[in-house]
Every structure is written in structure tokens, then in C-alpha cells.
Coordinates of C-alpha atoms in Angstrom, one line a residue:
Chain A
X917 CA -15.2 3.0 6.4
X918 CA -13.8 -0.4 5.5
X919 CA -11.5 -1.7 8.2
X920 CA -8.8 -4.3 7.9
X921 CA -7.1 -5.9 10.9
X922 CA -4.0 -7.9 11.2
X923 CA -3.0 -10.2 14.0
X924 CA -0.5 -10.2 15.6
X925 CA 0.8 -6.7 15.3
X926 CA 4.2 -7.9 16.1
X927 CA 5.9 -11.2 16.6
X928 CA 9.3 -12.5 17.6
X929 CA 10.3 -16.0 16.8
X930 CA 13.2 -18.3 16.7
X931 CA 14.9 -19.3 13.5
X932 CA 13.3 -22.5 12.0
X933 CA 9.9 -22.0 13.4
X934 CA 6.7 -21.0 11.5
X935 CA 4.7 -17.9 12.0
X936 CA 1.1 -17.3 11.0
X937 CA -0.3 -13.9 10.3
X938 CA -4.0 -13.2 10.0
X939 CA -5.7 -10.6 7.9
X940 CA -9.3 -9.9 8.4
X941 CA -11.8 -7.5 6.8
X942 CA -14.0 -6.5 9.7
X943 CA -17.0 -4.8 8.1
X944 CA -16.9 -6.0 4.5
X945 CA -16.4 -9.1 2.4
X946 CA -13.2 -9.2 0.3
X947 CA -12.9 -11.4 -2.7
X948 CA -9.3 -10.4 -3.1
X949 CA -6.6 -9.8 -0.5
X950 CA -3.0 -8.8 -1.1
X951 CA 0.1 -9.5 0.9
X952 CA 2.9 -7.0 0.9
X953 CA 6.4 -6.9 2.4
X954 CA 8.1 -3.7 3.4
X955 CA 11.8 -3.4 4.2
X956 CA 12.9 -0.4 6.3
X957 CA 12.8 2.8 4.3
X958 CA 11.5 1.0 1.3
X959 CA 8.3 0.7 -0.6
X960 CA 5.8 -2.1 -0.5
X961 CA 6.6 -5.2 -2.4
X962 CA 3.7 -7.2 -3.5
X963 CA 4.2 -10.8 -2.5
X964 CA 1.0 -12.5 -3.6
X965 CA -2.7 -12.0 -4.5
X966 CA -5.1 -14.1 -2.6
X967 CA -8.5 -14.9 -4.0
X968 CA -11.2 -16.6 -1.8
X969 CA -11.5 -20.2 -2.6
X970 CA -8.6 -20.5 -4.9
X971 CA -4.8 -20.7 -4.9
X972 CA -2.9 -17.5 -4.3
X973 CA -1.0 -16.0 -7.2
X974 CA 2.6 -15.3 -6.2
X975 CA 4.8 -12.6 -7.6
X976 CA 8.0 -13.5 -9.4
X977 CA 10.8 -14.4 -6.9
X978 CA 8.5 -15.1 -4.0
X979 CA 8.7 -18.7 -2.7
X980 CA 5.2 -20.1 -2.5
X981 CA 6.4 -23.0 -0.3
X982 CA 7.9 -20.6 2.2
X983 CA 5.1 -18.1 2.3
X984 CA 1.9 -20.1 2.5
X985 CA -1.3 -18.1 1.8
X986 CA -4.8 -19.3 2.6
X987 CA -7.9 -17.4 1.8
X988 CA -10.4 -19.5 3.6
X989 CA -13.3 -17.1 3.6
X990 CA -14.4 -13.7 2.3
X991 CA -13.2 -12.1 5.5
X992 CA -10.0 -13.9 6.3
X993 CA -6.6 -14.6 4.7
X994 CA -3.6 -16.0 6.4
X995 CA 0.1 -15.8 5.6
X996 CA 2.3 -18.4 7.1
X997 CA 6.1 -17.9 7.0
X998 CA 7.5 -21.4 7.2
X999 CA 10.9 -22.2 8.7
X1000 CA 11.5 -18.6 9.3
X1001 CA 15.1 -17.2 9.1
X1002 CA 16.5 -13.8 10.1
X1003 CA 16.3 -12.6 6.5
X1004 CA 12.5 -13.0 6.7
X1005 CA 12.3 -10.3 9.3
X1006 CA 10.2 -7.5 7.9
X1007 CA 7.0 -5.6 8.1
X1008 CA 4.2 -7.5 6.5
X1009 CA 1.1 -5.7 5.3
X1010 CA -2.2 -7.0 3.9
X1011 CA -4.9 -5.2 2.0
X1012 CA -8.3 -6.0 0.7
X1013 CA -10.6 -5.1 -2.1
X1014 CA -14.3 -5.0 -1.0
X1015 CA -16.5 -7.5 -2.9
X1016 CA -18.9 -4.7 -3.8
X1017 CA -16.3 -2.4 -5.2
X1018 CA -15.8 -1.5 -8.8
X1019 CA -12.5 -2.5 -10.2
X1020 CA -10.9 0.8 -9.5
X1021 CA -11.6 1.0 -5.8
X1022 CA -8.7 1.7 -3.5
X1023 CA -7.3 -1.1 -1.5
X1024 CA -7.9 -1.0 2.3
X1025 CA -4.8 -1.7 4.3
X1026 CA -4.2 -3.5 7.5
X1027 CA -2.0 -2.0 10.2
X1028 CA 0.9 -4.4 9.4
X1029 CA 2.7 -7.1 11.3
X1030 CA 6.3 -6.6 12.4
X1031 CA 8.1 -10.0 12.2
X1032 CA 11.5 -10.4 13.9
X1033 CA 13.3 -13.7 13.5
X1034 CA 16.1 -14.3 16.0
Chain B
X179 CA 4.7 -2.6 -17.5
X180 CA 3.5 0.2 -15.2
X181 CA 5.7 2.2 -12.9
X182 CA 5.7 5.0 -10.5
X183 CA 8.5 7.4 -9.7
X184 CA 8.8 9.6 -6.6
X185 CA 12.0 11.5 -7.3
X186 CA 12.5 12.9 -3.8
X187 CA 13.4 10.6 -0.9
X188 CA 12.7 13.4 1.5
X189 CA 11.0 16.7 1.4
X190 CA 11.5 19.3 4.2
X191 CA 9.0 22.2 4.6
X192 CA 8.4 24.7 7.3
X193 CA 5.1 24.5 9.2
X194 CA 2.6 26.8 7.6
X195 CA 4.2 26.7 4.2
X196 CA 2.7 25.0 1.2
X197 CA 4.1 21.5 0.4
X198 CA 4.4 19.5 -2.7
X199 CA 5.3 15.8 -3.0
X200 CA 6.1 14.8 -6.6
X201 CA 4.9 11.7 -8.5
X202 CA 5.2 10.7 -12.1
X203 CA 3.8 7.5 -13.6
X204 CA 3.9 5.3 -16.6
X205 CA 1.1 3.0 -17.8
X206 CA 0.1 1.6 -21.1
X207 CA -3.5 2.8 -20.9
X208 CA -5.4 5.3 -18.7
X209 CA -4.4 5.3 -15.0
X210 CA -6.1 5.1 -11.7
X211 CA -3.9 7.1 -9.3
X212 CA -3.7 7.0 -5.6
X213 CA -1.9 8.7 -2.7
X214 CA -1.4 6.9 0.7
X215 CA 0.3 8.0 3.9
X216 CA 2.1 5.8 6.3
X217 CA 3.0 6.6 9.9
X218 CA 5.8 4.7 11.7
X219 CA 5.1 1.0 12.2
X220 CA 1.6 1.5 10.7
X221 CA -0.2 0.4 7.6
X222 CA -1.1 2.7 4.8
X223 CA -3.9 5.2 5.0
X224 CA -5.7 6.3 1.9
X225 CA -5.5 10.0 1.1
X226 CA -7.1 10.5 -2.3
X227 CA -7.5 9.0 -5.8
X228 CA -8.0 10.1 -9.3
X229 CA -10.3 8.1 -11.5
X230 CA -11.8 10.5 -14.0
X231 CA -13.2 14.0 -14.1
X232 CA -11.6 17.0 -12.6
X233 CA -7.9 17.0 -12.7
X234 CA -7.7 18.5 -9.2
X235 CA -8.7 15.9 -6.6
X236 CA -9.3 16.8 -3.0
X237 CA -8.7 14.3 -0.3
X238 CA -8.3 13.7 3.4
X239 CA -6.6 16.1 5.9
X240 CA -6.6 19.0 3.5
X241 CA -4.5 17.3 0.8
X242 CA -5.1 17.6 -2.9
X243 CA -3.4 16.3 -6.0
X244 CA -3.4 17.4 -9.6
X245 CA -3.6 15.0 -12.4
X246 CA -1.6 16.2 -15.4
X247 CA -1.9 13.8 -18.3
X248 CA 0.6 15.5 -20.6
X249 CA 3.3 15.4 -17.9
X250 CA 2.1 12.0 -16.6
X251 CA 2.3 13.5 -13.1
X252 CA 0.1 13.4 -10.0
X253 CA 1.8 15.7 -7.4
X254 CA 0.4 15.8 -3.9
X255 CA -0.1 19.3 -2.5
X256 CA -1.3 21.0 0.7
X257 CA -1.6 24.8 1.1
X258 CA -0.3 24.9 4.7
X259 CA 1.8 22.1 6.2
X260 CA 1.3 20.9 9.8
X261 CA 3.9 19.2 11.9
X262 CA 1.5 16.2 12.2
X263 CA 1.8 15.8 8.4
X264 CA 5.3 14.4 8.9
X265 CA 5.1 10.9 7.5
X266 CA 6.0 8.7 4.6
X267 CA 3.9 9.3 1.4
X268 CA 3.3 6.7 -1.3
X269 CA 2.0 7.4 -4.8
X270 CA 0.4 4.4 -6.6
X271 CA -0.9 3.6 -10.0
X272 CA -3.2 1.0 -11.6
X273 CA -3.9 0.6 -15.3
X274 CA -7.6 0.8 -15.8
X275 CA -7.7 -0.2 -19.4
X276 CA -9.6 -3.5 -20.2
X277 CA -7.0 -6.2 -20.1
X278 CA -4.5 -3.9 -18.5
X279 CA -2.3 -4.7 -15.6
X280 CA -4.7 -4.9 -12.7
X281 CA -2.2 -4.7 -9.8
X282 CA -1.4 -1.6 -8.0
X283 CA 2.2 -0.4 -8.2
X284 CA 3.7 1.7 -5.5
X285 CA 6.4 4.3 -5.7
X286 CA 9.4 4.2 -3.4
X287 CA 7.9 6.7 -1.0
X288 CA 8.8 10.2 0.0
X289 CA 9.4 11.2 3.6
X290 CA 7.8 14.5 4.5
X291 CA 9.4 16.4 7.3
X292 CA 7.5 19.4 8.5
X293 CA 9.7 21.7 10.6
X294 CA 8.1 23.6 13.5

């Protein structure tokens, strides 16, 4: 099946630093990747939609200058949390739509990255 | 706008008993419907989906879900619960109409606790 990986699986950083999270589709090409944020005991909140070779589309209320998304290739998207603060601590999950899929195909999710900002 | 409601924050069921996790949805057109499961500190795992055809959809790990258009529901079911089924379950919807809202919207999740 389609596999999506994320790196790192967890990260602890100091306030004010930047953190980069990678999302890779391991055995398929993904034209579209999605970045979600999940707070404890809450649902997934879509942050942005990342399309290969173009700018990401951010959801309302998500600061694009704070959460930089780059979709450099058909198998890699990165999320950079710039100048991280404790309130950015969360579980970040990416997902990907296979290039070959029809429009209704389910998204394949990465295992998530736990970010803790001290 | 599309939305998903999971009315129960938590469902408790004894091992071996049947389980149901409820989900209702709202879309402007016809829906694609999905169920995902999440274990602690893990990403989401796909369980099943409804696209078209039979209203009863069978998925992974013995789970199934029934699409009911008149009640706009897509409840997740399993005939006999296992302790290992204990996890967080998310229902999701996507509008499949041409020009419809293409993003997937997730419910708030239901924690399933199977009691030995």
C-alpha cells in the first residue's frame, strides 16, 4: 500500500528557533500533500494544501509566514515552523494523494510529528 | 459548507459485544465518506470508504459501515469488539460533486474503549 513517512517523529526545541518537518511519499508520487495540526483530544485541523511546484494554499487563520510549506518534488513536502513558541507545540500530521488516484481516493497519512517548544 | 458530526466523545463496550460509532454528515452534493482510526501518538489509518454502490461497506479489521442517505449517516460497526480496537476513530466527508468542496473534513473523533 501507499506509505507516507514523516521526519522527525518528535522534536523538542527552544522558543524562537525554527523547526523543519519532512513528509515523504515512499512508494508513490503525490501531486497534493496536506498538512494538519492536531491538539490533544481534538480532531485534525487542516493547515494548508501543498501542490508540487506551486505555492501552498493556507486555511483561514493559518499564518503562512510562520508555517512555511515547500513542495519541492512529487515525493517531498516540508513544513517549517519559524520562530517557534510554546503555543506551537502540537502534533503535526501530513497526508498525500497519489498522483494516479481518482479524485475520491482516500488520503494516506504519515505517522505524525510531535513538536514541543520549550 | 460541509461538516461531520460525531455525537459521542467516548464509547465503551465490553469485549465480544457489537460496537457502533456514530457519524452524521452534511454536504451540498453527494458525499465521499471515510472512517479512520488513530492509535496514541500515531497518524491516521484508513479503515473504509463509501463512494457509490452498496450501502454497506466492509473495511479493515472486521469493521463495516452503513451509508444511510435519508438520515445522512455513516455509522461504523463491528459485530464483536476486541480490546485491541480501543483507539480514536474519525469520520470524514468530502463533497464529490463537480465544483464541490474538495477538501476532506474530519469529525471531532470518538474514543472507543473496549473493556476486557
